[in-house]
mmCIF file of C-alpha atoms and ligand atoms in Angstrom:
data_model
loop_
_atom_site.group_PDB
_atom_site.id
_atom_site.type_symbol
_atom_site.label_atom_id
_atom_site.label_comp_id
_atom_site.label_asym_id
_atom_site.label_seq_id
_atom_site.Cartn_x
_atom_site.Cartn_y
_atom_site.Cartn_z
ATOM 1 C CA UNK A 1 16.098 0.794 -20.198
ATOM 2 C CA UNK A 2 18.431 -1.156 -17.982
ATOM 3 C CA UNK A 3 18.045 -2.936 -14.686
ATOM 4 C CA UNK A 4 18.874 -0.793 -11.719
ATOM 5 C CA UNK A 5 21.693 -2.167 -9.655
ATOM 6 C CA UNK A 6 20.120 -3.065 -6.351
ATOM 7 C CA UNK A 7 21.683 -3.983 -3.048
ATOM 8 C CA UNK A 8 23.240 -7.375 -2.457
ATOM 9 C CA UNK A 9 20.276 -8.231 -0.248
ATOM 10 C CA UNK A 10 17.886 -8.270 -3.184
ATOM 11 C CA UNK A 11 17.039 -11.511 -4.942
ATOM 12 C CA UNK A 12 18.440 -12.094 -8.429
ATOM 13 C CA UNK A 13 14.941 -13.097 -9.521
ATOM 14 C CA UNK A 14 13.635 -9.670 -8.562
ATOM 15 C CA UNK A 15 14.123 -7.095 -11.258
ATOM 16 C CA UNK A 16 12.436 -4.143 -9.582
ATOM 17 C CA UNK A 17 12.434 -1.371 -10.573
ATOM 18 C CA UNK A 18 13.176 -0.767 -14.235
ATOM 19 C CA UNK A 19 15.494 2.259 -14.569
ATOM 20 C CA UNK A 20 14.656 5.058 -17.041
ATOM 21 C CA UNK A 21 17.312 7.737 -17.621
ATOM 22 C CA UNK A 22 17.327 11.009 -19.588
ATOM 23 C CA UNK A 23 18.036 10.874 -23.316
ATOM 24 C CA UNK A 24 18.225 14.619 -23.896
ATOM 25 C CA UNK A 25 14.510 15.328 -23.642
ATOM 26 C CA UNK A 26 12.542 16.582 -20.641
ATOM 27 C CA UNK A 27 10.707 13.909 -18.677
ATOM 28 C CA UNK A 28 7.178 14.717 -19.900
ATOM 29 C CA UNK A 29 8.322 14.788 -23.548
ATOM 30 C CA UNK A 30 10.042 11.454 -23.052
ATOM 31 C CA UNK A 31 6.894 9.965 -21.487
ATOM 32 C CA UNK A 32 4.670 11.352 -24.245
ATOM 33 C CA UNK A 33 6.818 9.710 -26.897
ATOM 34 C CA UNK A 34 7.436 6.380 -25.154
ATOM 35 C CA UNK A 35 4.207 6.116 -23.196
ATOM 36 C CA UNK A 36 3.007 2.723 -24.497
ATOM 37 C CA UNK A 37 6.424 1.120 -24.016
ATOM 38 C CA UNK A 38 6.795 2.586 -20.497
ATOM 39 C CA UNK A 39 3.317 1.477 -19.448
ATOM 40 C CA UNK A 40 3.944 -2.042 -20.755
ATOM 41 C CA UNK A 41 7.249 -2.149 -18.838
ATOM 42 C CA UNK A 42 5.512 -0.934 -15.688
ATOM 43 C CA UNK A 43 2.770 -3.590 -15.884
ATOM 44 C CA UNK A 44 5.251 -6.382 -16.601
ATOM 45 C CA UNK A 45 8.007 -5.490 -14.139
ATOM 46 C CA UNK A 46 5.977 -3.777 -11.431
ATOM 47 C CA UNK A 47 7.910 -0.507 -11.083
ATOM 48 C CA UNK A 48 9.786 2.172 -13.025
ATOM 49 C CA UNK A 49 12.431 4.504 -11.619
ATOM 50 C CA UNK A 50 12.976 7.806 -13.419
ATOM 51 C CA UNK A 51 16.433 9.002 -12.329
ATOM 52 C CA UNK A 52 18.581 11.937 -13.400
ATOM 53 C CA UNK A 53 15.734 14.147 -14.645
ATOM 54 C CA UNK A 54 15.049 17.712 -13.609
ATOM 55 C CA UNK A 55 11.513 17.167 -12.289
ATOM 56 C CA UNK A 56 10.714 20.787 -11.479
ATOM 57 C CA UNK A 57 9.251 20.462 -7.987
ATOM 58 C CA UNK A 58 5.753 19.398 -7.046
ATOM 59 C CA UNK A 59 4.185 21.000 -10.148
ATOM 60 C CA UNK A 60 6.575 19.058 -12.363
ATOM 61 C CA UNK A 61 5.764 15.874 -10.448
ATOM 62 C CA UNK A 62 2.046 16.471 -10.988
ATOM 63 C CA UNK A 63 2.757 16.829 -14.724
ATOM 64 C CA UNK A 64 4.615 13.473 -14.725
ATOM 65 C CA UNK A 65 1.580 11.770 -13.132
ATOM 66 C CA UNK A 66 -0.738 13.289 -15.738
ATOM 67 C CA UNK A 67 1.579 12.388 -18.637
ATOM 68 C CA UNK A 68 1.776 8.713 -17.656
ATOM 69 C CA UNK A 69 -1.595 8.054 -15.969
ATOM 70 C CA UNK A 70 -3.965 11.035 -16.263
ATOM 71 C CA UNK A 71 -5.802 12.769 -13.416
ATOM 72 C CA UNK A 72 -4.445 11.961 -9.917
ATOM 73 C CA UNK A 73 -6.912 10.635 -7.286
ATOM 74 C CA UNK A 74 -8.192 12.060 -4.026
ATOM 75 C CA UNK A 75 -7.160 10.162 -0.890
ATOM 76 C CA UNK A 76 -10.255 8.811 0.928
ATOM 77 C CA UNK A 77 -11.036 6.345 3.798
ATOM 78 C CA UNK A 78 -7.770 7.255 5.416
ATOM 79 C CA UNK A 79 -5.885 4.643 7.353
ATOM 80 C CA UNK A 80 -2.723 6.678 7.761
ATOM 81 C CA UNK A 81 -1.977 10.334 8.322
ATOM 82 C CA UNK A 82 -1.002 12.275 5.187
ATOM 83 C CA UNK A 83 -0.990 15.981 4.500
ATOM 84 C CA UNK A 84 -1.797 17.639 1.224
ATOM 85 C CA UNK A 85 1.245 19.289 -0.335
ATOM 86 C CA UNK A 86 -0.591 20.792 -3.256
ATOM 87 C CA UNK A 87 -3.645 19.779 -5.283
ATOM 88 C CA UNK A 88 -3.658 15.985 -5.342
ATOM 89 C CA UNK A 89 -0.038 15.541 -4.265
ATOM 90 C CA UNK A 90 0.344 14.304 -0.679
ATOM 91 C CA UNK A 91 3.134 13.633 1.803
ATOM 92 C CA UNK A 92 4.067 9.995 2.214
ATOM 93 C CA UNK A 93 2.621 8.674 5.498
ATOM 94 C CA UNK A 94 3.593 10.822 8.473
ATOM 95 C CA UNK A 95 4.803 7.935 10.636
ATOM 96 C CA UNK A 96 7.642 7.832 13.213
ATOM 97 C CA UNK A 97 11.015 7.648 11.362
ATOM 98 C CA UNK A 98 12.390 4.861 13.546
ATOM 99 C CA UNK A 99 9.590 2.456 12.618
ATOM 100 C CA UNK A 100 9.177 0.336 9.515
ATOM 101 C CA UNK A 101 5.981 0.427 7.454
ATOM 102 C CA UNK A 102 5.334 -3.157 6.397
ATOM 103 C CA UNK A 103 4.837 -4.082 2.731
ATOM 104 C CA UNK A 104 1.319 -3.616 1.385
ATOM 105 C CA UNK A 105 -0.646 -2.819 -1.771
ATOM 106 C CA UNK A 106 -2.298 0.566 -1.533
ATOM 107 C CA UNK A 107 -5.979 0.414 -0.508
ATOM 108 C CA UNK A 108 -6.259 -3.350 -1.055
ATOM 109 C CA UNK A 109 -8.669 -3.389 1.941
ATOM 110 C CA UNK A 110 -11.121 -1.226 -0.004
ATOM 111 C CA UNK A 111 -13.602 -2.000 -2.783
ATOM 112 C CA UNK A 112 -11.500 0.050 -5.229
ATOM 113 C CA UNK A 113 -7.857 1.061 -5.386
ATOM 114 C CA UNK A 114 -5.395 2.930 -7.581
ATOM 115 C CA UNK A 115 -3.580 0.882 -10.218
ATOM 116 C CA UNK A 116 -0.599 3.252 -10.275
ATOM 117 C CA UNK A 117 1.332 4.954 -7.442
ATOM 118 C CA UNK A 118 3.917 7.719 -7.764
ATOM 119 C CA UNK A 119 6.676 8.590 -5.257
ATOM 120 C CA UNK A 120 8.798 11.697 -5.734
ATOM 121 C CA UNK A 121 11.985 12.211 -3.735
ATOM 122 C CA UNK A 122 12.040 15.896 -2.792
ATOM 123 C CA UNK A 123 14.639 15.364 -0.055
ATOM 124 C CA UNK A 124 16.475 12.049 0.389
ATOM 125 C CA UNK A 125 17.004 10.641 3.896
ATOM 126 C CA UNK A 126 20.493 10.446 5.417
ATOM 127 C CA UNK A 127 20.304 6.691 5.892
ATOM 128 C CA UNK A 128 17.853 3.956 4.843
ATOM 129 C CA UNK A 129 14.312 5.276 4.203
ATOM 130 C CA UNK A 130 13.873 3.318 0.971
ATOM 131 C CA UNK A 131 10.514 2.300 -0.466
ATOM 132 C CA UNK A 132 11.156 -1.465 -0.527
ATOM 133 C CA UNK A 133 9.289 -3.349 -3.237
ATOM 134 C CA UNK A 134 8.114 -6.948 -3.571
ATOM 135 C CA UNK A 135 6.648 -8.590 -6.665
ATOM 136 C CA UNK A 136 3.319 -9.975 -5.400
ATOM 137 C CA UNK A 137 3.250 -12.669 -8.085
ATOM 138 C CA UNK A 138 6.436 -13.903 -6.394
ATOM 139 C CA UNK A 139 4.936 -13.483 -2.895
ATOM 140 C CA UNK A 140 2.008 -15.663 -4.028
ATOM 141 C CA UNK A 141 4.401 -18.351 -5.334
ATOM 142 C CA UNK A 142 6.407 -18.305 -2.087
ATOM 143 C CA UNK A 143 3.357 -18.906 0.116
ATOM 144 C CA UNK A 144 2.542 -22.523 0.962
ATOM 145 C CA UNK A 145 -0.270 -23.704 -1.379
ATOM 146 C CA UNK A 146 -2.292 -24.893 1.613
ATOM 147 C CA UNK A 147 -2.120 -21.445 3.238
ATOM 148 C CA UNK A 148 -3.137 -19.836 -0.058
ATOM 149 C CA UNK A 149 -6.030 -22.256 -0.492
ATOM 150 C CA UNK A 150 -7.377 -21.462 2.962
ATOM 151 C CA UNK A 151 -7.496 -17.743 2.128
ATOM 152 C CA UNK A 152 -8.803 -18.345 -1.396
ATOM 153 C CA UNK A 153 -11.743 -20.239 0.141
ATOM 154 C CA UNK A 154 -12.398 -18.113 3.231
ATOM 155 C CA UNK A 155 -11.207 -14.640 2.170
ATOM 156 C CA UNK A 156 -9.920 -12.254 4.826
ATOM 157 C CA UNK A 157 -11.622 -9.705 7.056
ATOM 158 C CA UNK A 158 -10.453 -6.308 8.230
ATOM 159 C CA UNK A 159 -11.987 -5.199 11.527
ATOM 160 C CA UNK A 160 -11.476 -1.588 12.584
ATOM 161 C CA UNK A 161 -12.600 -0.079 15.888
ATOM 162 C CA UNK A 162 -12.832 3.638 16.413
ATOM 163 C CA UNK A 163 -12.876 4.179 20.158
ATOM 164 C CA UNK A 164 -13.991 7.501 21.647
ATOM 165 C CA UNK A 165 -10.811 7.914 23.668
ATOM 166 C CA UNK A 166 -8.179 5.870 21.839
ATOM 167 C CA UNK A 167 -6.604 5.899 18.386
ATOM 168 C CA UNK A 168 -8.053 7.365 15.194
ATOM 169 C CA UNK A 169 -11.452 9.053 15.330
ATOM 170 C CA UNK A 170 -14.041 7.901 12.767
ATOM 171 C CA UNK A 171 -14.683 11.560 11.945
ATOM 172 C CA UNK A 172 -11.084 11.922 10.709
ATOM 173 C CA UNK A 173 -10.961 8.600 8.915
ATOM 174 C CA UNK A 174 -14.210 9.146 7.019
ATOM 175 C CA UNK A 175 -13.710 12.899 6.787
ATOM 176 C CA UNK A 176 -17.227 13.716 8.034
ATOM 177 C CA UNK A 177 -19.123 14.216 11.312
ATOM 178 C CA UNK A 178 -22.321 12.708 9.883
ATOM 179 C CA UNK A 179 -23.186 9.136 10.877
ATOM 180 C CA UNK A 180 -25.477 8.861 7.855
ATOM 181 C CA UNK A 181 -22.618 9.698 5.504
ATOM 182 C CA UNK A 182 -20.459 7.017 7.132
ATOM 183 C CA UNK A 183 -23.285 4.483 6.760
ATOM 184 C CA UNK A 184 -23.801 5.396 3.112
ATOM 185 C CA UNK A 185 -20.068 5.196 2.373
ATOM 186 C CA UNK A 186 -19.857 1.796 4.058
ATOM 187 C CA UNK A 187 -22.843 0.312 2.251
ATOM 188 C CA UNK A 188 -21.527 1.544 -1.105
ATOM 189 C CA UNK A 189 -18.149 -0.068 -0.400
ATOM 190 C CA UNK A 190 -19.020 -3.460 1.033
ATOM 191 C CA UNK A 191 -18.297 -2.518 4.662
ATOM 192 C CA UNK A 192 -20.512 -3.486 7.612
ATOM 193 C CA UNK A 193 -20.701 -0.757 10.227
ATOM 194 C CA UNK A 194 -21.901 -0.992 13.779
ATOM 195 C CA UNK A 195 -22.125 1.972 16.147
ATOM 196 C CA UNK A 196 -20.785 1.143 19.585
ATOM 197 C CA UNK A 197 -22.208 3.181 22.476
ATOM 198 C CA UNK A 198 -22.157 6.939 22.170
ATOM 199 C CA UNK A 199 -19.007 7.581 20.154
ATOM 200 C CA UNK A 200 -17.563 4.246 19.067
ATOM 201 C CA UNK A 201 -17.728 2.566 15.651
ATOM 202 C CA UNK A 202 -16.755 -0.892 14.438
ATOM 203 C CA UNK A 203 -16.375 -1.636 10.731
ATOM 204 C CA UNK A 204 -15.869 -5.014 9.082
ATOM 205 C CA UNK A 205 -14.988 -5.709 5.487
ATOM 206 C CA UNK A 206 -14.496 -9.126 3.898
ATOM 207 C CA UNK A 207 -12.204 -9.082 0.864
ATOM 208 C CA UNK A 208 -10.455 -11.546 -1.417
ATOM 209 C CA UNK A 209 -6.792 -12.287 -0.707
ATOM 210 C CA UNK A 210 -5.819 -13.205 -4.274
ATOM 211 C CA UNK A 211 -6.586 -11.137 -7.361
ATOM 212 C CA UNK A 212 -5.666 -10.988 -11.013
ATOM 213 C CA UNK A 213 -4.662 -7.773 -12.727
ATOM 214 C CA UNK A 214 -6.581 -6.558 -15.761
ATOM 215 C CA UNK A 215 -4.709 -7.870 -18.789
ATOM 216 C CA UNK A 216 -3.605 -11.284 -17.517
ATOM 217 C CA UNK A 217 -4.605 -14.157 -15.237
ATOM 218 C CA UNK A 218 -1.467 -14.523 -13.087
ATOM 219 C CA UNK A 219 -2.523 -14.748 -9.406
ATOM 220 C CA UNK A 220 -1.263 -11.996 -7.079
ATOM 221 C CA UNK A 221 -1.138 -11.861 -3.281
ATOM 222 C CA UNK A 222 -3.067 -8.587 -3.065
ATOM 223 C CA UNK A 223 -4.428 -7.790 0.399
ATOM 224 C CA UNK A 224 -3.733 -6.070 3.720
ATOM 225 C CA UNK A 225 -4.184 -9.140 5.883
ATOM 226 C CA UNK A 226 -0.603 -9.159 7.143
ATOM 227 C CA UNK A 227 -0.209 -5.381 7.279
ATOM 228 C CA UNK A 228 -3.253 -4.806 9.509
ATOM 229 C CA UNK A 229 -2.792 -7.863 11.715
ATOM 230 C CA UNK A 230 -1.845 -6.865 15.268
ATOM 231 C CA UNK A 231 1.080 -9.327 15.180
ATOM 232 C CA UNK A 232 2.844 -7.295 12.457
ATOM 233 C CA UNK A 233 3.234 -4.258 14.759
ATOM 234 C CA UNK A 234 6.485 -3.816 16.722
ATOM 235 C CA UNK A 235 6.492 -6.345 19.605
ATOM 236 C CA UNK A 236 6.060 -3.834 22.457
ATOM 237 C CA UNK A 237 3.178 -2.032 20.757
ATOM 238 C CA UNK A 238 1.516 -5.294 19.751
ATOM 239 C CA UNK A 239 1.734 -6.661 23.305
ATOM 240 C CA UNK A 240 0.469 -3.397 24.806
ATOM 241 C CA UNK A 241 -2.546 -3.315 22.505
ATOM 242 C CA UNK A 242 -3.341 -6.973 23.069
ATOM 243 C CA UNK A 243 -3.284 -6.374 26.827
ATOM 244 C CA UNK A 244 -5.839 -3.545 26.403
ATOM 245 C CA UNK A 245 -8.247 -4.999 23.832
ATOM 246 C CA UNK A 246 -9.859 -8.298 22.844
ATOM 247 C CA UNK A 247 -8.857 -9.397 19.292
ATOM 248 C CA UNK A 248 -12.084 -8.052 17.722
ATOM 249 C CA UNK A 249 -11.854 -4.758 19.653
ATOM 250 C CA UNK A 250 -8.374 -3.741 18.518
ATOM 251 C CA UNK A 251 -8.097 -0.507 16.512
ATOM 252 C CA UNK A 252 -7.238 -2.658 13.478
ATOM 253 C CA UNK A 253 -6.912 -6.407 13.173
ATOM 254 C CA UNK A 254 -7.457 -9.099 10.557
ATOM 255 C CA UNK A 255 -9.149 -12.495 10.496
ATOM 256 C CA UNK A 256 -10.211 -15.102 7.992
ATOM 257 C CA UNK A 257 -13.256 -13.884 6.083
ATOM 258 C CA UNK A 258 -15.584 -15.959 8.307
ATOM 259 C CA UNK A 259 -14.149 -14.340 11.463
ATOM 260 C CA UNK A 260 -11.780 -17.189 12.389
ATOM 261 C CA UNK A 261 -8.444 -16.188 13.943
ATOM 262 C CA UNK A 262 -5.393 -16.510 11.707
ATOM 263 C CA UNK A 263 -2.749 -18.694 13.445
ATOM 264 C CA UNK A 264 0.490 -16.915 14.431
ATOM 265 C CA UNK A 265 2.621 -19.340 12.394
ATOM 266 C CA UNK A 266 0.591 -18.599 9.247
ATOM 267 C CA UNK A 267 1.234 -14.861 9.691
ATOM 268 C CA UNK A 268 4.951 -15.532 10.297
ATOM 269 C CA UNK A 269 5.079 -17.609 7.125
ATOM 270 C CA UNK A 270 3.407 -14.873 5.024
ATOM 271 C CA UNK A 271 5.679 -12.155 6.452
ATOM 272 C CA UNK A 272 8.625 -14.377 5.519
ATOM 273 C CA UNK A 273 7.364 -14.685 1.916
ATOM 274 C CA UNK A 274 7.207 -10.882 1.629
ATOM 275 C CA UNK A 275 10.731 -10.541 3.061
ATOM 276 C CA UNK A 276 12.147 -13.075 0.612
ATOM 277 C CA UNK A 277 10.599 -11.272 -2.347
ATOM 278 C CA UNK A 278 11.777 -7.804 -1.241
ATOM 279 C CA UNK A 279 14.227 -5.605 -3.098
ATOM 280 C CA UNK A 280 15.361 -2.062 -2.200
ATOM 281 C CA UNK A 281 17.398 0.873 -3.490
ATOM 282 C CA UNK A 282 18.536 4.187 -1.980
ATOM 283 C CA UNK A 283 16.640 7.299 -3.054
ATOM 284 C CA UNK A 284 18.420 10.093 -4.924
ATOM 285 C CA UNK A 285 17.018 13.629 -4.976
ATOM 286 C CA UNK A 286 14.497 14.045 -7.857
ATOM 287 C CA UNK A 287 13.907 10.290 -8.269
ATOM 288 C CA UNK A 288 10.373 9.461 -9.412
ATOM 289 C CA UNK A 289 9.347 5.902 -8.580
ATOM 290 C CA UNK A 290 6.231 4.583 -10.324
ATOM 291 C CA UNK A 291 4.677 1.431 -8.857
ATOM 292 C CA UNK A 292 2.103 -0.853 -10.444
ATOM 293 C CA UNK A 293 -0.062 -1.413 -7.361
ATOM 294 C CA UNK A 294 -1.343 -4.820 -8.546
ATOM 295 C CA UNK A 295 2.140 -6.128 -9.336
ATOM 296 C CA UNK A 296 4.368 -4.779 -6.570
ATOM 297 C CA UNK A 297 3.845 -4.263 -2.837
ATOM 298 C CA UNK A 298 5.642 -1.314 -1.242
ATOM 299 C CA UNK A 299 6.651 -0.362 2.300
ATOM 300 C CA UNK A 300 8.972 2.074 4.067
ATOM 301 C CA UNK A 301 12.226 1.428 5.834
ATOM 302 C CA UNK A 302 12.999 3.298 9.044
ATOM 303 C CA UNK A 303 15.299 6.251 8.379
ATOM 304 C CA UNK A 304 17.428 9.060 9.742
ATOM 305 C CA UNK A 305 17.635 12.587 8.374
ATOM 306 C CA UNK A 306 15.025 14.726 6.655
ATOM 307 C CA UNK A 307 13.342 12.460 4.002
ATOM 308 C CA UNK A 308 10.590 14.200 2.095
ATOM 309 C CA UNK A 309 8.717 11.986 -0.351
ATOM 310 C CA UNK A 310 5.651 13.285 -2.202
ATOM 311 C CA UNK A 311 3.009 10.775 -3.237
ATOM 312 C CA UNK A 312 0.216 10.672 -5.819
ATOM 313 C CA UNK A 313 -2.116 7.895 -6.948
ATOM 314 C CA UNK A 314 -3.956 7.379 -10.235
ATOM 315 C CA UNK A 315 -6.093 5.027 -12.330
ATOM 316 C CA UNK A 316 -8.868 3.756 -10.028
ATOM 317 C CA UNK A 317 -9.775 0.098 -10.398
ATOM 318 C CA UNK A 318 -12.779 -1.662 -8.824
ATOM 319 C CA UNK A 319 -12.739 -5.078 -7.249
ATOM 320 C CA UNK A 320 -13.218 -7.587 -10.088
HETATM 321 FE FE1 LIG B 401 1.369 2.756 0.991
#
């Protein structure tokens, strides 16, 4: 395995992802034989890139997931629109091409999340459209110790509001029309839920901002507190939403775990730490990118052209 040559904008200290190329065998045979070594490399470095293999479409991709990680997961408590391609293989988020998706760790706002994520390039974009990656051990180190301490003591809170006539409907997010099912889901997953009027719902979840990954005790900046904060949205959208809603009534927004507002300069500082730790590469057709969700954050660049990336997740892990 060799380091993938990344763009000049990437930091020398960032060695994401680790490149794996064909050695004469098919990809699933290669994984079967080198599984322990590949999994160790993935946990240590944060991402693997399989390049140059004949994947064999979505069925072949599904077989890669099973060979490396076992059964893929269902996608629940949706925060972003995805469509099912086949079985447990989904589209990457259906989000406007001209907008960036900020770096995040999948489902870190939930009580459980996948340890391993898979991205399969069915159709590369014409320009940009990378899945940028950032080592979250590095993000943690780049954040001012005082800022970290504040979050380590207070945690962070995600507040979501499902309004009857604006934004996502709770029925779509929770994939049910039953209020009882929503209440049960929330109580099982450490979420407070409050019905608002006839159709509205507010949910609040307090989570930890810093976690360790099973297997070591290196702290990781593992949360969605920047991603879901209204200030991370494009300026015009952020201003429009803030003109319509109070901070706690926004469709999604984040706070300290005790409900205190997070100062704008703290959010700027954290976004800056993510940017400094970010590396990127251009997708080739048939690339399979494997991301260790508790070691690397991922995002999406804006893009032009077709871009079709299939996604699967595996290896559920509960909050420790
Ligand atoms: Fe994601």
